[in-house]
Short mmCIF file of C-alpha atoms and ligand atoms in Angstrom, two decimals:
data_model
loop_
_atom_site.label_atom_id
_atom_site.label_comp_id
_atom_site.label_asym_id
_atom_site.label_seq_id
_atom_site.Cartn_x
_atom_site.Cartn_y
_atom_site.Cartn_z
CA UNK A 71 -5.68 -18.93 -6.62
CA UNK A 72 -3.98 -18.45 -10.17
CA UNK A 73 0.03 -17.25 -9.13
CA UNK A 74 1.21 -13.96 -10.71
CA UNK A 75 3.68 -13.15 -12.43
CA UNK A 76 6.42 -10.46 -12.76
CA UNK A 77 6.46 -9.10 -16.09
CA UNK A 78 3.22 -10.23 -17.43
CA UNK A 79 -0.04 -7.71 -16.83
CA UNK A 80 -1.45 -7.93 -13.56
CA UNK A 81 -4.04 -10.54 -12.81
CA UNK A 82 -7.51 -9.44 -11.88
CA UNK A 83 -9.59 -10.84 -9.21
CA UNK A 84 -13.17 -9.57 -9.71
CA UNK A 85 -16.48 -9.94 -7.42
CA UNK A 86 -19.89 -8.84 -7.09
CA UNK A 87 -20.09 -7.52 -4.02
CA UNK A 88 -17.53 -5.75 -1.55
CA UNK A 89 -17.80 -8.70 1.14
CA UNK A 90 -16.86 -11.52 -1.41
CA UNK A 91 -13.91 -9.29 -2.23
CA UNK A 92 -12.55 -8.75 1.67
CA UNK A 93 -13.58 -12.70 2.45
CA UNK A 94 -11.11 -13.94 -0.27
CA UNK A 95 -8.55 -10.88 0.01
CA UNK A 96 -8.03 -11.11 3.94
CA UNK A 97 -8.01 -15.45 3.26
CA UNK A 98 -5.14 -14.56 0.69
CA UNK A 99 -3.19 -11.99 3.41
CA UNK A 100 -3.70 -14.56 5.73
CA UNK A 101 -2.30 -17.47 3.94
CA UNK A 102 1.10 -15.06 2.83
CA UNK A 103 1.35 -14.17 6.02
CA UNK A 104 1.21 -17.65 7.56
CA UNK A 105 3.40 -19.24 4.50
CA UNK A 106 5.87 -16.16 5.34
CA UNK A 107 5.98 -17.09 9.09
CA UNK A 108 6.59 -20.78 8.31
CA UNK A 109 9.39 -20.04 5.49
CA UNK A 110 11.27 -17.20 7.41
CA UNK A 111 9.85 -17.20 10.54
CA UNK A 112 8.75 -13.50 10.64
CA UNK A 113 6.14 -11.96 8.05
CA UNK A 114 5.68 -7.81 7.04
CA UNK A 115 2.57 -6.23 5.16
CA UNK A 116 2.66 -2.55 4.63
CA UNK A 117 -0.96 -0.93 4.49
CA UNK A 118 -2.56 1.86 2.91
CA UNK A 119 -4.82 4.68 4.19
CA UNK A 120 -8.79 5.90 2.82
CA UNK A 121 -11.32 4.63 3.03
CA UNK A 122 -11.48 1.32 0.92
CA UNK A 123 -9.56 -1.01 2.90
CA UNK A 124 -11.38 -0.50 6.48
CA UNK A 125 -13.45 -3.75 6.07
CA UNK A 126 -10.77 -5.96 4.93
CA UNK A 127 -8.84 -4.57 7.85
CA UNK A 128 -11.33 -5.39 9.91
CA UNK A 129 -11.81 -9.04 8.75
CA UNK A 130 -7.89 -9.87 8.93
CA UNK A 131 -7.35 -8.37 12.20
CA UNK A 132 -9.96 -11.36 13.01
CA UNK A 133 -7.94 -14.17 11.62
CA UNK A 134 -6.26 -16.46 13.52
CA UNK A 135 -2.43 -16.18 13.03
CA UNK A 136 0.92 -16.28 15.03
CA UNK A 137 0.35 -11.89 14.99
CA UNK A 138 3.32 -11.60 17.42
CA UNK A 139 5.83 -12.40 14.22
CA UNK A 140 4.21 -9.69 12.11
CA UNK A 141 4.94 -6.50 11.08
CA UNK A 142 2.47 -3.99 9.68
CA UNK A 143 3.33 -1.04 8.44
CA UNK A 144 2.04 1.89 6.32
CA UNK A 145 3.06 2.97 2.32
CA UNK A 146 2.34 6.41 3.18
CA UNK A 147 1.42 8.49 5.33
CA UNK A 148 -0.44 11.82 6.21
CA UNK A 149 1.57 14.53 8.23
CA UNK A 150 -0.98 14.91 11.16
CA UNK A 151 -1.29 13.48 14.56
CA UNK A 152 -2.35 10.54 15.59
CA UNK A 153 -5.98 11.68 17.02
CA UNK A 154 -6.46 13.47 13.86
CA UNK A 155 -9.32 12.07 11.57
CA UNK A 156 -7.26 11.65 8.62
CA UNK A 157 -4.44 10.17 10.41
CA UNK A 158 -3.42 6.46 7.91
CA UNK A 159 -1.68 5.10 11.48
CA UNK A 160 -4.95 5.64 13.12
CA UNK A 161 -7.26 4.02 10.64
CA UNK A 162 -5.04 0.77 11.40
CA UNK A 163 -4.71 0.85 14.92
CA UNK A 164 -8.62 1.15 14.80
CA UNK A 165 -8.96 -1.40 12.08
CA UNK A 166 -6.69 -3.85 12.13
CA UNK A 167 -3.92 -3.79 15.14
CA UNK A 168 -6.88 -5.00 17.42
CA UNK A 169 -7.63 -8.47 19.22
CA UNK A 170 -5.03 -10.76 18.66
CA UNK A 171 -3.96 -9.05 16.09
CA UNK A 172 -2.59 -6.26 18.23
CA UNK A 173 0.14 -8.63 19.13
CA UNK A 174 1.91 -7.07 15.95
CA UNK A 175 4.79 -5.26 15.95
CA UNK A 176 3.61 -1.43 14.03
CA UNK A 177 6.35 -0.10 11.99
CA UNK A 178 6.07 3.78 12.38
CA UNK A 179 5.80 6.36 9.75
CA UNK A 180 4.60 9.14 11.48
CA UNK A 181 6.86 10.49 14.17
CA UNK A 182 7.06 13.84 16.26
CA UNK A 183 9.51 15.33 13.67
CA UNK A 184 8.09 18.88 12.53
CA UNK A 185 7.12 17.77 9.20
CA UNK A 186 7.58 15.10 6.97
CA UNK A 187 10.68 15.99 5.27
CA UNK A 188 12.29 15.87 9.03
CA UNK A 189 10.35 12.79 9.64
CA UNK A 190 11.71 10.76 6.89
CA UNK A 191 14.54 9.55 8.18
CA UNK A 192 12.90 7.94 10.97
CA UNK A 193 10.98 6.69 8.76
CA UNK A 194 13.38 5.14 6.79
CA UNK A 195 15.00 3.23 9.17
CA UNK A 196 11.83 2.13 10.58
CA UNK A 197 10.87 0.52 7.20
CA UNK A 198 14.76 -0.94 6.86
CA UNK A 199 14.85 -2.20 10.28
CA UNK A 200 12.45 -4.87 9.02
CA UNK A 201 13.49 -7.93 6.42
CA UNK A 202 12.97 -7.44 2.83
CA UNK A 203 11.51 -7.80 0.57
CA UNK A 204 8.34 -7.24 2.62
CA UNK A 205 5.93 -9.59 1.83
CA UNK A 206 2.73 -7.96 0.82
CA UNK A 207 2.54 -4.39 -0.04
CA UNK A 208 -1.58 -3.29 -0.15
CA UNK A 209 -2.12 -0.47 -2.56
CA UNK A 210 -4.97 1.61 -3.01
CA UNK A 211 -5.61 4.48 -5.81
CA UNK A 212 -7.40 7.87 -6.11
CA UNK A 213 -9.66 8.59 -9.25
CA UNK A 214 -6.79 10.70 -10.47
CA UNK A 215 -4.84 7.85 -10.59
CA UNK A 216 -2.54 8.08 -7.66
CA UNK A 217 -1.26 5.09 -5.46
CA UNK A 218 0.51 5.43 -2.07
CA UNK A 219 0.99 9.14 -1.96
CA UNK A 220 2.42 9.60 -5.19
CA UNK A 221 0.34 12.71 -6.76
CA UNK A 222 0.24 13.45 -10.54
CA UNK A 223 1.08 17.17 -9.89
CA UNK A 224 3.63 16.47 -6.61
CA UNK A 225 6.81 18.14 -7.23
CA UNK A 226 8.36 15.32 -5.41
CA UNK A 227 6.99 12.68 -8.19
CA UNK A 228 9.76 12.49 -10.58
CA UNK A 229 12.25 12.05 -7.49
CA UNK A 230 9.87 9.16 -5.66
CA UNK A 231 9.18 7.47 -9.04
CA UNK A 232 13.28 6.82 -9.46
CA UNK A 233 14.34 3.78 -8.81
CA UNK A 234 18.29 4.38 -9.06
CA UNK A 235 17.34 6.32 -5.76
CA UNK A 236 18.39 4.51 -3.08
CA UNK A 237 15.34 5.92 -0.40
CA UNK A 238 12.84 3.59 0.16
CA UNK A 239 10.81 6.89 1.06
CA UNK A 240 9.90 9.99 -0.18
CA UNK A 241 8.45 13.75 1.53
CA UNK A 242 5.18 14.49 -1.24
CA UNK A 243 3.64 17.93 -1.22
CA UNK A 244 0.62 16.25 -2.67
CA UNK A 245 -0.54 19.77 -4.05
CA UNK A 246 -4.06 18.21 -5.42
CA UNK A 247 -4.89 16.48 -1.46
CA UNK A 248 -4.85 17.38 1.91
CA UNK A 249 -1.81 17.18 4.06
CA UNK A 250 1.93 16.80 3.23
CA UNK A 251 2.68 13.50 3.15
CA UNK A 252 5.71 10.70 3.78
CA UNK A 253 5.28 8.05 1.13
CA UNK A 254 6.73 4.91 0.26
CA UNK A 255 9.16 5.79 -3.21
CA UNK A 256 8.61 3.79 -6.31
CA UNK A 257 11.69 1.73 -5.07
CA UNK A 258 10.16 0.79 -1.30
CA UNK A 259 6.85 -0.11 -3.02
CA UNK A 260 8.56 -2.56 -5.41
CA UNK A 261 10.55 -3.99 -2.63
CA UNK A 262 7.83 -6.83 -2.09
CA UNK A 263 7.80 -9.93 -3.35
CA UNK A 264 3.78 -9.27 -4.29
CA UNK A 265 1.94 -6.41 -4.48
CA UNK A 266 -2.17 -6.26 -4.23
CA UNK A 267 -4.02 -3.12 -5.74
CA UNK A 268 -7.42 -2.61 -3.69
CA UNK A 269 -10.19 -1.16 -6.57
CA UNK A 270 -14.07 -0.60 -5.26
CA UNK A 271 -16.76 0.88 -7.45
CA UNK A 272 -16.80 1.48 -11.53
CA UNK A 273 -15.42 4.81 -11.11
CA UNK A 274 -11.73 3.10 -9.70
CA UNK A 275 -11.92 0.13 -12.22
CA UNK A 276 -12.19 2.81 -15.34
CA UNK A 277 -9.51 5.22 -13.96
CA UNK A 278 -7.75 1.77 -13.59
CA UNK A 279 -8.84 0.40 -17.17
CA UNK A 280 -7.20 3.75 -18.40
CA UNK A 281 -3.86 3.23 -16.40
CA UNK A 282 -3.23 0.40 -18.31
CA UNK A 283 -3.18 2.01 -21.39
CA UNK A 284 -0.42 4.05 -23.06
CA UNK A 285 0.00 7.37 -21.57
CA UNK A 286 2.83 9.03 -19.40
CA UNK A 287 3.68 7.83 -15.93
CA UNK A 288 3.47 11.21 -14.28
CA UNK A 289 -0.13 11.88 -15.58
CA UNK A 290 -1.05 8.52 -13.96
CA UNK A 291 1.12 7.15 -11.00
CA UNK A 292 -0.07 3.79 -10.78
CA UNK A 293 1.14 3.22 -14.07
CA UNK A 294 4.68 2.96 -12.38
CA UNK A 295 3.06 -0.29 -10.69
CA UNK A 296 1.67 -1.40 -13.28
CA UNK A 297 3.91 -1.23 -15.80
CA UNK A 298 7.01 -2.98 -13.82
CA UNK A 299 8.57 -6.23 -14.25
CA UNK A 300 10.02 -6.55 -10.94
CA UNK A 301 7.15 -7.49 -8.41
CA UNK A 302 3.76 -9.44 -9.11
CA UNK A 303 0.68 -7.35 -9.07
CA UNK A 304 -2.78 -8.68 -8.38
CA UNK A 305 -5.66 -6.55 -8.62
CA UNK A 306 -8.70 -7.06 -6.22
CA UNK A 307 -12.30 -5.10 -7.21
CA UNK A 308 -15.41 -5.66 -6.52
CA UNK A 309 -18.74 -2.83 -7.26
C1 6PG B 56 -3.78 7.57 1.40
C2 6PG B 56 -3.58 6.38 0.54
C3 6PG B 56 -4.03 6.52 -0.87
C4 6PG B 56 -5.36 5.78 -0.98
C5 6PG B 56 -6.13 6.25 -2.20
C6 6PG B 56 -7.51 5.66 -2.26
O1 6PG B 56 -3.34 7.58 2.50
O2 6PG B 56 -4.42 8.53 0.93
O3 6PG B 56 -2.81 5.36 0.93
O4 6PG B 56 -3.14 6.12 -1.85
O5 6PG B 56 -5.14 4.40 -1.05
O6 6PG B 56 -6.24 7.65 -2.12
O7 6PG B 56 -8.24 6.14 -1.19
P1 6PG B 56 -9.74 5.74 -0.89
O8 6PG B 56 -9.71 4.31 -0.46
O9 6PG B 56 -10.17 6.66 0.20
O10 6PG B 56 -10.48 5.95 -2.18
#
């Protein structure tokens, strides 16, 4: 696989069908993980919720590796409880933190605290109790061009999308989705030494196609991503 690089535009990986996509996405996880592991001895991935990513969950969580010197992790979170449908932590546990690969060590977001504002300090040192950079941050995006839970009308977006801010997470009032949210901040997500954006369907690659071009940040919050210098993206899609 080509290496990326910070700075330049991301690279795409594109296939026809959603199973080539997870069979060479969860053998590219895999291998970062296992290179991690044998570099620094311990390896982190942070995850996202929705719906895309189930599969490729489902296919890593298969894969043979040393699990017990892994952390996974979320990059945001909804504010509800663990048995609730649209719980993120729940999608992995399901997904991915199962055979061996429940060995892992999960790096809680959500936590008793009231809300997410309360929660977010837990939260925080949750994420900084673990080495980074992290190694693999796994992005998804919404048709209206969000990423993690940064929302184009949040009133929390200009604060998450500042990087002199030390937080590596933010409290979102999403306004435009369900649930409040905790969310990795511009400055957590970039905190990686690579960062993969997950794409399915035409709809996602246009909305994408359009990210890329000029336009403000706030209208599109993936742009922030994409438009960095600091951390390698690669872009996965398939139909
Ligand atoms: C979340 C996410 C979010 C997600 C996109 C795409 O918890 O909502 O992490 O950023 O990746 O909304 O979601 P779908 O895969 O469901 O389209």
């Amino acid at each position: 696989m080509a290496a990326t690089v910070a700075g330049a535009a991301p690279i795409e990986h594109r296939f026809d069908s959603a199973e080539a996509l997870v069979a060479a996405l969860s053998d590219h996880i895999a291998t970062t993980l296992e290179q991690a592991i044998a570099e620094r001895g311990t390896a982190s991935l942070l995850v996202s919720g929705g719906s895309t990513p189930a599969p490729l969950y489902r296919a890593l969580a298969r894969r043979p590796l040393a699990w017990s010197r892994v952390h996974i992790g979320l990059v945001d979170e909804r504010w509800v409880d663990a048995e609730h449908p649209d719980s993120n932590e729940a999608l992995v546990r399901r997904t991915l933190l199962t055979g061996p690969a429940a060995a892992a060590t999960w790096v809680p977001m959500k936590t008793p605290a009231p809300d997410a504002e309360a929660g977010q300090a837990g939260a925080e040192a949750a994420l900084r109790a673990v080495a980074r950079p992290f190694d693999l941050v796994l992005l998804g995006m919404g048709l209206d061009g969000h990423t993690a839970s940064l929302f184009p009308q949040s009133p929390q977006l200009a604060r998450a999308l500042d990087r002199r801010r030390r937080p590596l997470t933010v409290a979102i009032d999403p306004v435009t989705a369900p649930h409040a949210r905790l969310s990795l901040s511009l400055r957590g997500l970039l905190d990686a030494r690579q960062i993969v954006l997950l794409l399915t369907g035409d709809a996602k690659w246009q909305v994408y196609r359009r990210a890329l071009d000029t336009g403000p940040v706030r209208a599109m919050p993936v742009r922030a991503v994409l438009r960095q210098t600091r951390t390698p993206v690669a872009v996965y899609h398939s139909r």
